[in-house]
GROMACS .gro file of C-alpha atoms in nm:
model
  467
    1MET     CA    1   1.968  -2.657  -0.738
    2ASN     CA    2   2.011  -2.872  -1.052
    3SER     CA    3   1.996  -2.642  -1.355
    4PHE     CA    4   1.903  -2.328  -1.160
    5LEU     CA    5   2.160  -2.055  -1.097
    6THR     CA    6   2.447  -2.230  -1.268
    7LYS     CA    7   2.739  -2.030  -1.407
    8ASP     CA    8   2.537  -2.001  -1.729
    9PHE     CA    9   2.219  -1.874  -1.561
   10LEU     CA   10   2.000  -1.688  -1.817
   11LEU     CA   11   2.254  -1.755  -2.096
   12GLN     CA   12   2.062  -1.961  -2.349
   13ASN     CA   13   2.321  -2.022  -2.621
   14GLU     CA   14   2.697  -2.054  -2.664
   15TYR     CA   15   2.753  -1.703  -2.793
   16SER     CA   16   2.569  -1.552  -2.494
   17LYS     CA   17   2.802  -1.749  -2.268
   18ILE     CA   18   3.111  -1.622  -2.450
   19LEU     CA   19   2.998  -1.261  -2.428
   20PHE     CA   20   2.915  -1.281  -2.059
   21HIS     CA   21   3.212  -1.482  -1.931
   22HIS     CA   22   3.477  -1.313  -2.148
   23PHE     CA   23   3.354  -0.954  -2.176
   24ALA     CA   24   3.088  -0.868  -1.916
   25LYS     CA   25   3.130  -1.066  -1.594
   26ASP     CA   26   3.451  -0.910  -1.466
   27GLN     CA   27   3.391  -0.548  -1.563
   28PRO     CA   28   3.400  -0.303  -1.269
   29ILE     CA   29   3.073  -0.148  -1.159
   30ILE     CA   30   2.990   0.220  -1.180
   31ASP     CA   31   2.659   0.251  -0.995
   32TYR     CA   32   2.559   0.603  -1.085
   33HIS     CA   33   2.220   0.609  -0.910
   34ASN     CA   34   2.132   0.453  -0.576
   35HIS     CA   35   2.001   0.541  -0.232
   36LEU     CA   36   2.276   0.397  -0.013
   37SER     CA   37   2.371   0.575   0.308
   38PRO     CA   38   2.698   0.771   0.277
   39LYS     CA   39   2.715   0.763   0.657
   40GLN     CA   40   2.730   0.384   0.658
   41ILE     CA   41   3.001   0.389   0.390
   42ALA     CA   42   3.204   0.655   0.572
   43GLU     CA   43   3.182   0.464   0.901
   44ASP     CA   44   3.232   0.130   0.721
   45ILE     CA   45   2.974  -0.026   0.946
   46GLN     CA   46   2.937  -0.395   1.022
   47PHE     CA   47   2.575  -0.506   1.004
   48GLU     CA   48   2.469  -0.714   1.302
   49ASN     CA   49   2.263  -0.954   1.093
   50ILE     CA   50   2.126  -1.013   0.745
   51THR     CA   51   1.792  -0.849   0.826
   52GLN     CA   52   1.962  -0.515   0.879
   53VAL     CA   53   2.143  -0.521   0.546
   54TRP     CA   54   1.871  -0.700   0.348
   55LEU     CA   55   1.524  -0.615   0.477
   56TYR     CA   56   1.556  -0.269   0.631
   57GLY     CA   57   1.418  -0.015   0.386
   58ASP     CA   58   1.350  -0.267   0.108
   59HIS     CA   59   0.998  -0.188  -0.008
   60TYR     CA   60   1.019  -0.455  -0.282
   61LYS     CA   61   1.031  -0.723  -0.014
   62TRP     CA   62   0.779  -0.543   0.204
   63ARG     CA   63   0.520  -0.540  -0.075
   64ALA     CA   64   0.568  -0.913  -0.132
   65MET     CA   65   0.535  -0.989   0.238
   66ARG     CA   66   0.210  -0.792   0.263
   67ALA     CA   67   0.073  -0.966  -0.045
   68PHE     CA   68   0.151  -1.301   0.119
   69GLY     CA   69  -0.046  -1.202   0.430
   70ILE     CA   70   0.244  -1.125   0.665
   71ASP     CA   71   0.148  -0.896   0.952
   72GLU     CA   72   0.307  -0.548   0.949
   73LYS     CA   73   0.471  -0.630   1.282
   74TYR     CA   74   0.715  -0.849   1.088
   75ILE     CA   75   0.771  -0.598   0.808
   76THR     CA   76   0.821  -0.250   0.952
   77GLY     CA   77   0.698  -0.323   1.303
   78ASN     CA   78   0.859  -0.413   1.634
   79ALA     CA   79   0.933  -0.780   1.573
   80THR     CA   80   1.295  -0.883   1.624
   81ASP     CA   81   1.533  -0.890   1.329
   82LYS     CA   82   1.536  -1.269   1.341
   83GLU     CA   83   1.157  -1.291   1.343
   84LYS     CA   84   1.140  -1.061   1.039
   85PHE     CA   85   1.392  -1.275   0.853
   86LEU     CA   86   1.203  -1.596   0.929
   87LYS     CA   87   0.882  -1.440   0.798
   88TRP     CA   88   1.062  -1.329   0.480
   89ALA     CA   89   1.185  -1.688   0.440
   90GLU     CA   90   0.822  -1.805   0.437
   91VAL     CA   91   0.754  -1.579   0.140
   92VAL     CA   92   1.064  -1.641  -0.074
   93PRO     CA   93   0.963  -1.978  -0.228
   94TYR     CA   94   0.636  -1.818  -0.338
   95THR     CA   95   0.801  -1.527  -0.518
   96ILE     CA   96   0.862  -1.744  -0.826
   97LYS     CA   97   0.841  -1.542  -1.150
   98ASN     CA   98   0.896  -1.225  -0.946
   99PRO     CA   99   1.250  -1.080  -0.974
  100LEU     CA  100   1.277  -1.115  -0.596
  101PHE     CA  101   1.318  -1.490  -0.644
  102HIS     CA  102   1.622  -1.440  -0.868
  103TRP     CA  103   1.765  -1.150  -0.668
  104THR     CA  104   1.740  -1.344  -0.342
  105ALA     CA  105   1.924  -1.642  -0.486
  106LEU     CA  106   2.190  -1.428  -0.655
  107GLU     CA  107   2.257  -1.226  -0.341
  108LEU     CA  108   2.285  -1.526  -0.110
  109LYS     CA  109   2.530  -1.685  -0.352
  110ALA     CA  110   2.735  -1.372  -0.425
  111TYR     CA  111   2.793  -1.258  -0.069
  112PHE     CA  112   2.761  -1.577   0.139
  113ASN     CA  113   2.830  -1.863  -0.106
  114ILE     CA  114   2.488  -2.011  -0.031
  115ASP     CA  115   2.344  -2.216  -0.317
  116GLU     CA  116   2.013  -2.303  -0.154
  117ILE     CA  117   1.674  -2.144  -0.204
  118LEU     CA  118   1.578  -1.969   0.119
  119THR     CA  119   1.287  -2.159   0.280
  120PRO     CA  120   1.134  -2.189   0.628
  121GLU     CA  121   1.325  -2.517   0.667
  122ASN     CA  122   1.673  -2.368   0.625
  123ALA     CA  123   1.601  -2.012   0.743
  124GLU     CA  124   1.738  -2.058   1.098
  125GLU     CA  125   2.065  -2.199   0.967
  126ILE     CA  126   2.101  -1.930   0.697
  127TYR     CA  127   2.024  -1.653   0.945
  128LYS     CA  128   2.294  -1.781   1.179
  129LYS     CA  129   2.552  -1.837   0.904
  130THR     CA  130   2.501  -1.503   0.727
  131SER     CA  131   2.497  -1.306   1.052
  132GLU     CA  132   2.830  -1.463   1.152
  133ILE     CA  133   2.982  -1.386   0.811
  134LEU     CA  134   2.862  -1.025   0.832
  135GLN     CA  135   3.084  -0.977   1.137
  136GLN     CA  136   3.394  -1.037   0.924
  137LYS     CA  137   3.582  -0.732   0.795
  138SER     CA  138   3.539  -0.864   0.442
  139HIS     CA  139   3.166  -0.802   0.483
  140SER     CA  140   3.168  -0.448   0.618
  141ALA     CA  141   2.982  -0.185   0.415
  142ASN     CA  142   3.287  -0.120   0.197
  143GLY     CA  143   3.378  -0.487   0.194
  144LEU     CA  144   3.040  -0.578   0.048
  145LEU     CA  145   3.086  -0.318  -0.225
  146LYS     CA  146   3.438  -0.437  -0.307
  147MET     CA  147   3.321  -0.797  -0.328
  148GLN     CA  148   3.111  -0.693  -0.628
  149ASN     CA  149   3.395  -0.493  -0.785
  150VAL     CA  150   3.219  -0.159  -0.732
  151GLU     CA  151   3.458   0.108  -0.858
  152SER     CA  152   3.238   0.406  -0.776
  153LEU     CA  153   2.881   0.491  -0.682
  154CYS     CA  154   2.652   0.792  -0.653
  155THR     CA  155   2.414   0.840  -0.363
  156THR     CA  156   2.106   1.065  -0.369
  157ASP     CA  157   2.136   1.382  -0.161
  158ASP     CA  158   1.930   1.687  -0.079
  159PRO     CA  159   2.070   2.036  -0.154
  160ALA     CA  160   2.059   2.112   0.219
  161ASP     CA  161   2.285   1.815   0.300
  162SER     CA  162   2.619   1.903   0.459
  163LEU     CA  163   2.793   1.623   0.261
  164GLU     CA  164   3.005   1.561   0.571
  165TYR     CA  165   3.014   1.187   0.507
  166HIS     CA  166   3.109   1.228   0.141
  167ILE     CA  167   3.391   1.458   0.249
  168ALA     CA  168   3.510   1.196   0.499
  169ILE     CA  169   3.497   0.920   0.237
  170GLN     CA  170   3.704   1.122  -0.008
  171LYS     CA  171   3.977   1.163   0.253
  172ASP     CA  172   4.005   0.785   0.300
  173SER     CA  173   4.148   0.596   0.003
  174ARG     CA  174   4.037   0.266   0.159
  175LYS     CA  175   3.672   0.354   0.097
  176VAL     CA  176   3.489   0.290  -0.228
  177LYS     CA  177   3.465   0.613  -0.429
  178THR     CA  178   3.131   0.766  -0.339
  179PHE     CA  179   2.989   1.081  -0.499
  180PRO     CA  180   2.682   1.289  -0.410
  181THR     CA  181   2.393   1.344  -0.650
  182PHE     CA  182   2.198   1.670  -0.629
  183ARG     CA  183   1.827   1.588  -0.575
  184PRO     CA  184   1.648   1.927  -0.546
  185ASP     CA  185   1.285   1.810  -0.545
  186ASN     CA  186   1.220   1.977  -0.208
  187SER     CA  187   1.333   2.313  -0.346
  188PHE     CA  188   1.023   2.344  -0.565
  189ALA     CA  189   0.773   2.135  -0.364
  190VAL     CA  190   0.538   2.431  -0.309
  191GLU     CA  191   0.224   2.217  -0.289
  192ASN     CA  192   0.264   2.209   0.091
  193VAL     CA  193   0.328   2.569   0.198
  194ALA     CA  194   0.420   2.502   0.562
  195THR     CA  195   0.663   2.224   0.478
  196TYR     CA  196   0.816   2.430   0.199
  197ASN     CA  197   0.884   2.727   0.422
  198GLN     CA  198   1.046   2.498   0.677
  199TYR     CA  199   1.267   2.367   0.401
  200LEU     CA  200   1.365   2.719   0.294
  201SER     CA  201   1.486   2.777   0.649
  202LYS     CA  202   1.713   2.472   0.615
  203LEU     CA  203   1.857   2.609   0.292
  204GLU     CA  204   1.917   2.946   0.455
  205THR     CA  205   2.102   2.784   0.743
  206VAL     CA  206   2.328   2.569   0.530
  207SER     CA  207   2.404   2.844   0.277
  208ASN     CA  208   2.419   3.145   0.512
  209ILE     CA  209   2.201   3.334   0.262
  210ASN     CA  210   1.860   3.480   0.342
  211ILE     CA  211   1.593   3.367   0.097
  212ASP     CA  212   1.363   3.667   0.078
  213ASN     CA  213   1.265   3.635  -0.288
  214TYR     CA  214   1.283   3.402  -0.585
  215ASP     CA  215   1.620   3.534  -0.702
  216ASP     CA  216   1.760   3.452  -0.358
  217LEU     CA  217   1.631   3.095  -0.396
  218LEU     CA  218   1.811   3.056  -0.728
  219LYS     CA  219   2.126   3.206  -0.580
  220VAL     CA  220   2.119   2.955  -0.296
  221LEU     CA  221   2.057   2.661  -0.529
  222GLU     CA  222   2.347   2.765  -0.750
  223SER     CA  223   2.573   2.792  -0.447
  224ARG     CA  224   2.471   2.442  -0.337
  225ILE     CA  225   2.537   2.305  -0.686
  226GLN     CA  226   2.885   2.456  -0.666
  227PHE     CA  227   2.932   2.300  -0.321
  228PHE     CA  228   2.828   1.957  -0.451
  229ASN     CA  229   3.061   2.000  -0.748
  230GLU     CA  230   3.354   2.083  -0.522
  231ASN     CA  231   3.285   1.760  -0.334
  232GLY     CA  232   3.268   1.529  -0.634
  233GLY     CA  233   2.908   1.572  -0.748
  234ARG     CA  234   2.861   1.538  -1.123
  235LEU     CA  235   2.491   1.450  -1.149
  236SER     CA  236   2.153   1.585  -1.056
  237ASP     CA  237   1.835   1.381  -1.027
  238HIS     CA  238   1.465   1.464  -1.027
  239GLY     CA  239   1.164   1.248  -0.947
  240PHE     CA  240   0.839   1.362  -1.109
  241GLU     CA  241   0.503   1.218  -1.190
  242GLN     CA  242   0.553   1.419  -1.510
  243LEU     CA  243   0.741   1.725  -1.625
  244TYR     CA  244   0.553   2.052  -1.675
  245PHE     CA  245   0.589   2.288  -1.968
  246PHE     CA  246   0.437   2.627  -2.046
  247GLU     CA  247   0.481   2.794  -2.386
  248GLU     CA  248   0.440   3.137  -2.232
  249ASP     CA  249   0.477   3.284  -1.883
  250SER     CA  250   0.128   3.243  -1.747
  251TYR     CA  251   0.229   3.376  -1.407
  252ASP     CA  252   0.501   3.585  -1.247
  253VAL     CA  253   0.718   3.333  -1.063
  254ASN     CA  254   0.831   3.602  -0.818
  255ASP     CA  255   0.470   3.668  -0.721
  256LEU     CA  256   0.410   3.296  -0.672
  257PHE     CA  257   0.715   3.265  -0.451
  258ASN     CA  258   0.605   3.563  -0.243
  259LYS     CA  259   0.260   3.409  -0.196
  260VAL     CA  260   0.416   3.090  -0.064
  261LYS     CA  261   0.650   3.286   0.164
  262ASN     CA  262   0.341   3.456   0.303
  263ASN     CA  263   0.182   3.116   0.371
  264GLN     CA  264  -0.069   3.142   0.087
  265SER     CA  265  -0.147   2.824  -0.104
  266LEU     CA  266  -0.113   2.801  -0.482
  267ASN     CA  267  -0.361   2.634  -0.714
  268ASN     CA  268  -0.258   2.334  -0.923
  269GLU     CA  269  -0.166   2.533  -1.231
  270GLU     CA  270   0.040   2.781  -1.028
  271ILE     CA  271   0.223   2.490  -0.864
  272ALA     CA  272   0.299   2.337  -1.204
  273PHE     CA  273   0.426   2.670  -1.338
  274PHE     CA  274   0.653   2.724  -1.037
  275LYS     CA  275   0.801   2.377  -1.079
  276PHE     CA  276   0.851   2.431  -1.452
  277LYS     CA  277   1.031   2.763  -1.410
  278THR     CA  278   1.253   2.636  -1.130
  279VAL     CA  279   1.350   2.317  -1.312
  280ILE     CA  280   1.445   2.515  -1.622
  281GLU     CA  281   1.670   2.742  -1.415
  282LEU     CA  282   1.829   2.444  -1.244
  283CYS     CA  283   1.891   2.269  -1.575
  284LYS     CA  284   2.072   2.577  -1.704
  285MET     CA  285   2.295   2.563  -1.398
  286TYR     CA  286   2.372   2.194  -1.461
  287HIS     CA  287   2.471   2.273  -1.819
  288LYS     CA  288   2.692   2.560  -1.709
  289ILE     CA  289   2.888   2.341  -1.470
  290GLY     CA  290   2.906   2.038  -1.701
  291TRP     CA  291   2.684   1.798  -1.509
  292THR     CA  292   2.450   1.520  -1.619
  293GLN     CA  293   2.081   1.561  -1.533
  294GLN     CA  294   1.844   1.271  -1.467
  295PHE     CA  295   1.465   1.265  -1.485
  296HIS     CA  296   1.276   0.975  -1.328
  297LEU     CA  297   0.922   1.006  -1.458
  298GLY     CA  298   0.595   0.824  -1.404
  299ALA     CA  299   0.557   0.709  -1.043
  300ILE     CA  300   0.233   0.772  -0.859
  301ARG     CA  301   0.335   0.776  -0.497
  302ASN     CA  302   0.172   0.719  -0.159
  303ASN     CA  303  -0.147   0.565  -0.298
  304ASN     CA  304  -0.255   0.415   0.033
  305LYS     CA  305  -0.327   0.718   0.251
  306ARG     CA  306  -0.418   0.513   0.559
  307LEU     CA  307  -0.084   0.333   0.562
  308LEU     CA  308   0.104   0.647   0.457
  309ASP     CA  309  -0.025   0.812   0.776
  310GLU     CA  310   0.073   0.506   0.977
  311LEU     CA  311   0.412   0.419   0.823
  312GLY     CA  312   0.529   0.725   0.630
  313PRO     CA  313   0.653   0.758   0.270
  314ASP     CA  314   0.881   0.514   0.084
  315THR     CA  315   0.730   0.212   0.257
  316GLY     CA  316   0.591   0.030  -0.046
  317PHE     CA  317   0.273   0.205  -0.157
  318ASP     CA  318   0.387   0.357  -0.486
  319SER     CA  319   0.297   0.231  -0.833
  320ILE     CA  320   0.315   0.298  -1.205
  321GLY     CA  321   0.120   0.607  -1.313
  322ASP     CA  322  -0.039   0.679  -1.649
  323PHE     CA  323   0.063   1.042  -1.689
  324SER     CA  324   0.098   1.215  -2.023
  325GLN     CA  325   0.471   1.254  -2.082
  326ALA     CA  326   0.570   1.331  -2.441
  327ARG     CA  327   0.462   1.694  -2.491
  328ALA     CA  328   0.609   1.833  -2.171
  329LEU     CA  329   0.930   1.631  -2.203
  330SER     CA  330   0.972   1.759  -2.556
  331GLY     CA  331   0.896   2.115  -2.448
  332VAL     CA  332   1.146   2.119  -2.162
  333LEU     CA  333   1.427   1.963  -2.364
  334ASN     CA  334   1.357   2.190  -2.660
  335LYS     CA  335   1.349   2.505  -2.446
  336LEU     CA  336   1.691   2.423  -2.303
  337ASP     CA  337   1.833   2.319  -2.639
  338SER     CA  338   1.708   2.636  -2.810
  339THR     CA  339   1.960   2.841  -2.610
  340ASN     CA  340   2.224   2.566  -2.619
  341GLN     CA  341   2.182   2.503  -2.246
  342LEU     CA  342   2.079   2.138  -2.256
  343ALA     CA  343   2.307   1.929  -2.034
  344LYS     CA  344   2.380   1.560  -2.078
  345THR     CA  345   2.048   1.399  -1.992
  346ILE     CA  346   1.919   1.058  -1.882
  347VAL     CA  347   1.544   0.995  -1.880
  348TYR     CA  348   1.377   0.695  -1.715
  349ASN     CA  349   1.017   0.584  -1.762
  350LEU     CA  350   0.818   0.383  -1.511
  351ASN     CA  351   0.520   0.315  -1.734
  352PRO     CA  352   0.623   0.057  -1.999
  353ALA     CA  353   0.381   0.223  -2.240
  354ASP     CA  354   0.627   0.514  -2.257
  355SER     CA  355   0.935   0.310  -2.354
  356GLU     CA  356   0.933   0.389  -2.725
  357VAL     CA  357   0.823   0.748  -2.652
  358PHE     CA  358   1.129   0.808  -2.435
  359ALA     CA  359   1.366   0.619  -2.664
  360THR     CA  360   1.265   0.836  -2.960
  361MET     CA  361   1.240   1.161  -2.764
  362VAL     CA  362   1.603   1.161  -2.650
  363GLY     CA  363   1.713   1.109  -3.011
  364ASN     CA  364   1.565   1.445  -3.104
  365PHE     CA  365   1.827   1.628  -2.899
  366ASN     CA  366   2.151   1.451  -2.978
  367ASP     CA  367   2.359   1.715  -3.155
  368GLY     CA  368   2.689   1.538  -3.224
  369THR     CA  369   2.878   1.722  -2.951
  370ILE     CA  370   2.899   1.428  -2.708
  371LYS     CA  371   2.871   1.056  -2.774
  372GLY     CA  372   2.542   0.941  -2.625
  373LYS     CA  373   2.464   1.286  -2.486
  374MET     CA  374   2.095   1.200  -2.453
  375GLN     CA  375   2.033   0.868  -2.280
  376TYR     CA  376   1.724   0.650  -2.256
  377GLY     CA  377   1.789   0.521  -1.904
  378ALA     CA  378   1.798   0.170  -1.764
  379ALA     CA  379   1.484  -0.022  -1.678
  380TRP     CA  380   1.371   0.141  -1.356
  381TRP     CA  381   1.190   0.024  -1.041
  382PHE     CA  382   0.891  -0.190  -1.142
  383LEU     CA  383   1.057  -0.247  -1.481
  384ASP     CA  384   1.383  -0.363  -1.319
  385GLN     CA  385   1.325  -0.730  -1.404
  386LYS     CA  386   1.403  -0.966  -1.691
  387ASP     CA  387   1.109  -0.871  -1.912
  388GLY     CA  388   1.152  -0.499  -1.839
  389MET     CA  389   1.527  -0.505  -1.908
  390GLU     CA  390   1.481  -0.692  -2.234
  391LYS     CA  391   1.216  -0.443  -2.346
  392GLN     CA  392   1.436  -0.145  -2.255
  393ILE     CA  393   1.730  -0.298  -2.444
  394ASN     CA  394   1.513  -0.369  -2.747
  395ALA     CA  395   1.344  -0.028  -2.750
  396LEU     CA  396   1.681   0.143  -2.732
  397SER     CA  397   1.823  -0.090  -2.998
  398ASN     CA  398   1.531  -0.039  -3.236
  399LEU     CA  399   1.510   0.337  -3.200
  400GLY     CA  400   1.855   0.455  -3.092
  401LEU     CA  401   2.206   0.321  -3.032
  402LEU     CA  402   2.237   0.048  -2.772
  403SER     CA  403   2.615   0.068  -2.820
  404CYS     CA  404   2.618   0.415  -2.657
  405PHE     CA  405   2.414   0.311  -2.351
  406VAL     CA  406   2.568   0.389  -2.010
  407GLY     CA  407   2.430   0.071  -1.860
  408MET     CA  408   2.274  -0.051  -1.540
  409LEU     CA  409   2.229   0.090  -1.188
  410THR     CA  410   2.081  -0.047  -0.867
  411ASP     CA  411   1.848   0.237  -0.754
  412SER     CA  412   1.862   0.056  -0.420
  413ARG     CA  413   1.898   0.118  -0.048
  414SER     CA  414   2.066  -0.219   0.011
  415PHE     CA  415   2.438  -0.301   0.013
  416LEU     CA  416   2.343  -0.649  -0.113
  417SER     CA  417   2.175  -0.525  -0.432
  418PHE     CA  418   2.478  -0.515  -0.663
  419PRO     CA  419   2.422  -0.857  -0.824
  420ARG     CA  420   2.154  -0.668  -1.017
  421HIS     CA  421   2.441  -0.557  -1.239
  422GLU     CA  422   2.526  -0.922  -1.301
  423TYR     CA  423   2.158  -0.989  -1.369
  424PHE     CA  424   2.149  -0.710  -1.628
  425ARG     CA  425   2.477  -0.821  -1.786
  426ARG     CA  426   2.353  -1.177  -1.829
  427ILE     CA  427   2.030  -1.051  -1.988
  428LEU     CA  428   2.220  -0.812  -2.217
  429CYS     CA  429   2.456  -1.087  -2.332
  430ASN     CA  430   2.169  -1.325  -2.390
  431VAL     CA  431   1.980  -1.072  -2.603
  432ILE     CA  432   2.284  -1.008  -2.822
  433GLY     CA  433   2.394  -1.372  -2.825
  434THR     CA  434   2.049  -1.485  -2.934
  435ASP     CA  435   2.065  -1.249  -3.231
  436VAL     CA  436   2.399  -1.406  -3.326
  437GLU     CA  437   2.249  -1.752  -3.289
  438ASN     CA  438   1.963  -1.649  -3.518
  439GLY     CA  439   2.196  -1.507  -3.781
  440GLU     CA  440   2.080  -1.149  -3.712
  441LEU     CA  441   2.424  -1.030  -3.597
  442PRO     CA  442   2.771  -1.133  -3.713
  443ALA     CA  443   2.957  -1.387  -3.500
  444ASP     CA  444   3.241  -1.139  -3.444
  445GLU     CA  445   3.356  -1.200  -3.088
  446ALA     CA  446   3.596  -0.905  -3.065
  447PHE     CA  447   3.350  -0.655  -3.211
  448LEU     CA  448   3.045  -0.759  -3.007
  449GLY     CA  449   3.260  -0.816  -2.699
  450LYS     CA  450   3.378  -0.456  -2.711
  451ILE     CA  451   3.020  -0.330  -2.734
  452VAL     CA  452   2.921  -0.542  -2.435
  453SER     CA  453   3.222  -0.417  -2.235
  454ASP     CA  454   3.136  -0.060  -2.327
  455ILE     CA  455   2.775  -0.093  -2.211
  456CYS     CA  456   2.875  -0.264  -1.886
  457TYR     CA  457   3.152  -0.020  -1.794
  458ASN     CA  458   3.343   0.192  -2.047
  459ASN     CA  459   3.053   0.410  -2.163
  460ALA     CA  460   2.966   0.511  -1.806
  461LYS     CA  461   3.330   0.573  -1.722
  462ASN     CA  462   3.372   0.806  -2.019
  463TYR     CA  463   3.030   0.971  -1.986
  464PHE     CA  464   3.048   1.068  -1.618
  465ASN     CA  465   3.424   1.112  -1.590
  466PHE     CA  466   3.432   1.072  -1.212
  467LYS     CA  467   3.762   1.173  -1.050
   0.00000   0.00000   0.00000
C-alpha cells in the first residue's frame, strides 16, 4: 500500500495530524440521519457474507458497476452473493478518484483489518475471510456499529410505521441507541391519487382515526408525531426537489383534499399548494414539540423510466437537479419565523451551485435563542466526497460559523458505512491544519482542538439532546 491509507491518510501537514489524532479520531459518533434497518438492529443479525452487508441496497456501487459494463444480473439480479462480490471486485480498481475507492479501502481496513486494494486477484480470498469474520459476534449488526464507536443513530421512518423495532431496541441496553426520524413525504404526495388514498388508509389503521377531511389528516399527523416523540424521535426529515411557497392562499386546501379523496387528480399548481400548506402545518407541530426539522433539497429522482419500471425506486437512477431554491426556502422559513414557530432546522443542498445560497439563507433566521439553531447541513449524497466536503466546510466557514456545525452523517443503508465519519474528520482537520500551516489561523492546539471536537461530536450531542 506504500503511502496510501496510512495513519496520516489525507492529513497533509503536522498540525492536521495533531488535530485528527488528538481531538477528532476517538470522538463517539452521533449519526443523526441514515437509512439503516431498525429491524436488523433490534434482531442484531449476523450477515451471512460481505455482499449482504456491503452491496445490498448500495446504489453508489450499483451505478459504478453499470458504468463499468456489469450486467444487471450481478447488481440487483439473481446472481449469487459471491458472484456479485466478484463482479464488484472487478470494478473497484477502476473507481480511482471516485469516493468509492477510498470508502472501499477504509471499510475493509476498519472492519476486517484488510490493507489490500480489492481486486479480481484477491477477491476470492477476501470474500472468504470477510464472510468468516462476519459470523463472529463482534461483527453482528450492533457489533459493527460499536466497532466504530457509534453512540447513537437515527433511522428514517414513515408516519405509519409501528416503531415496533425501535421500541424493542430501547428495552435492550445492549443495543446501540437508535431513534426514529419522522419522514412524512407520503402524507402530502397527492400527485398520485390512487397511491395517496391507499396511504391514507394505512394512516387510519395505525392511528385508529378516520381521515374524512383535511383537519382529520392534520390530527392524525400530530398524533403520529407525538407517538414518535414518546419513542425517542427528535427529528423530522423531508426530501424535496424544491420547497413550495405561496404568498397568499390560492386555493382552499380542504377542497383540494376532498378532490383527492374523491379520486380526482390535481394540477401541478394545486399539488404544489397542497404540499406547501401541509409542510407549514407540520413544521409548526415540530416547533411545538421541540424537534429539529431537516430539508434535503435538489434531487431529481427516477430519471430512467425504463429501469424504474423494471427495478423500482432507489436503485441508482437519481441525480442532481437544477431547481430554483432560494425564494421558496426563504418564504417558508420566513413564514414560520414570523409567528415564532420556526424549529431548529438543517438544510442540505444536492446541487453544488446552491452551497453559498443555503449557507447564507440559514443565517437569516438565527435569532440568538439557540446556538447554531439554523444549520447548513453536511455535504450530501453526490457531494459526499472530498471535494464536496471541503466546499461545504469552506462555504459554511466563509458565510457562517463552522464552529457551530453539528457535523457529519452517513445517509447510508449499509452497516459498513461509518468510516465516512473518519473520512470527514480527516478532511476537516486537514482544512483547518492547512490554514494553520499557512499562517491563516493561530497555532493554538487547545483552542482549535476544542472546535474540532465540538464539530465531530459535542455540537450534535448538545443540539439534539438524545436521551
